[in-house]
Amino acid sequence: MARLGGAGGAPIPLGFCPDIPALLMTCCGSLNLQDQKNLGDRVLLQIGLRVVQALQEVHLKDVVHCDLKPDNVTLQLGEDGQLESLHIIDYGFARLAGGCHPRRKSQDPKPWYCHCFYNGTPMRKECDVQGLGHILEFLEEAMTLESQDFDELIEKAFNPSHEERPTLQEAEALLSALLAGLKEDNAEPSTVEG
C-alpha cells in the first residue's frame, strides 16, 4: 500500500505495529459494491468505468491486485445517489507484477481469481482483468441496459489466455461509449407500479 500511495483509491498506510500485528490506514468507507445493485444504469456504468480507471492507476505502480471482486471496491455516494468516489481496497493478496502466490489446490475455484493465482505462476497485470470481468458481470446483472459488446467484453475477460483478454483501455473505451449513449429514460432503475 505504501508503494501505491493512494493510487486506485487504495488506503494509505499511516502506521504499523509488528507486536500485535496491526496496521493503521486511511478509511475508504464502509459501503462496498457487493451491497449496491439498485443504483440505475448510469451510476452502475460510472462505477464500472471508475473501477477500470482505478485499476489502471494500480497497474501503473506495477502492482497486481489479485483479488478484484465487488466487496473489494468501496463507494462513496452523494445524497443525490451519485458516485462521489471509488476505492479499490484489500491488498492482502497483491503482488508486484511477476510475483507469485504459492501453488494451491482448490475444489471451489473463485471466478475472480486467474489460474495463475492457483498454479503458482507469475502474476501479470492481465490477471486482474478476470476480476474486472467478474465485477462487470455483477454490474451488468443489475442493469436494464443490454449490449452485445458489453457481453463480449465480459466473456473475453474470463479467457484462460492472458493475450485474449481485453485491455483496460478497451474496457474503458466501451464503458465510456455505453455511458455516453445512455438515454436519460434508461438512466434510472425501472420501477413497477401496481
JSON list of N, CA, C and O in Angstrom, two decimals, residues 19 84 92 97:
[
{"chain": "A", "resi": 19, "resn": "ASP", "atom": "N", "xyz": [4.18, -5.88, 16.88]},
{"chain": "A", "resi": 19, "resn": "ASP", "atom": "CA", "xyz": [3.93, -6.72, 18.05]},
{"chain": "A", "resi": 19, "resn": "ASP", "atom": "C", "xyz": [2.54, -7.33, 18.06]},
{"chain": "A", "resi": 19, "resn": "ASP", "atom": "O", "xyz": [2.34, -8.43, 18.56]},
{"chain": "A", "resi": 84, "resn": "GLU", "atom": "N", "xyz": [-19.49, 9.66, -5.83]},
{"chain": "A", "resi": 84, "resn": "GLU", "atom": "CA", "xyz": [-18.53, 10.71, -5.50]},
{"chain": "A", "resi": 84, "resn": "GLU", "atom": "C", "xyz": [-17.10, 10.18, -5.52]},
{"chain": "A", "resi": 84, "resn": "GLU", "atom": "O", "xyz": [-16.20, 10.86, -6.00]},
{"chain": "A", "resi": 92, "resn": "GLY", "atom": "N", "xyz": [-4.32, -7.66, 0.46]},
{"chain": "A", "resi": 92, "resn": "GLY", "atom": "CA", "xyz": [-3.71, -8.80, 1.15]},
{"chain": "A", "resi": 92, "resn": "GLY", "atom": "C", "xyz": [-3.13, -9.85, 0.22]},
{"chain": "A", "resi": 92, "resn": "GLY", "atom": "O", "xyz": [-2.18, -10.54, 0.58]},
{"chain": "A", "resi": 97, "resn": "ALA", "atom": "N", "xyz": [4.04, -7.09, -10.12]},
{"chain": "A", "resi": 97, "resn": "ALA", "atom": "CA", "xyz": [3.94, -7.84, -11.37]},
{"chain": "A", "resi": 97, "resn": "ALA", "atom": "C", "xyz": [5.13, -8.80, -11.47]},
{"chain": "A", "resi": 97, "resn": "ALA", "atom": "O", "xyz": [6.27, -8.40, -11.22]}
]
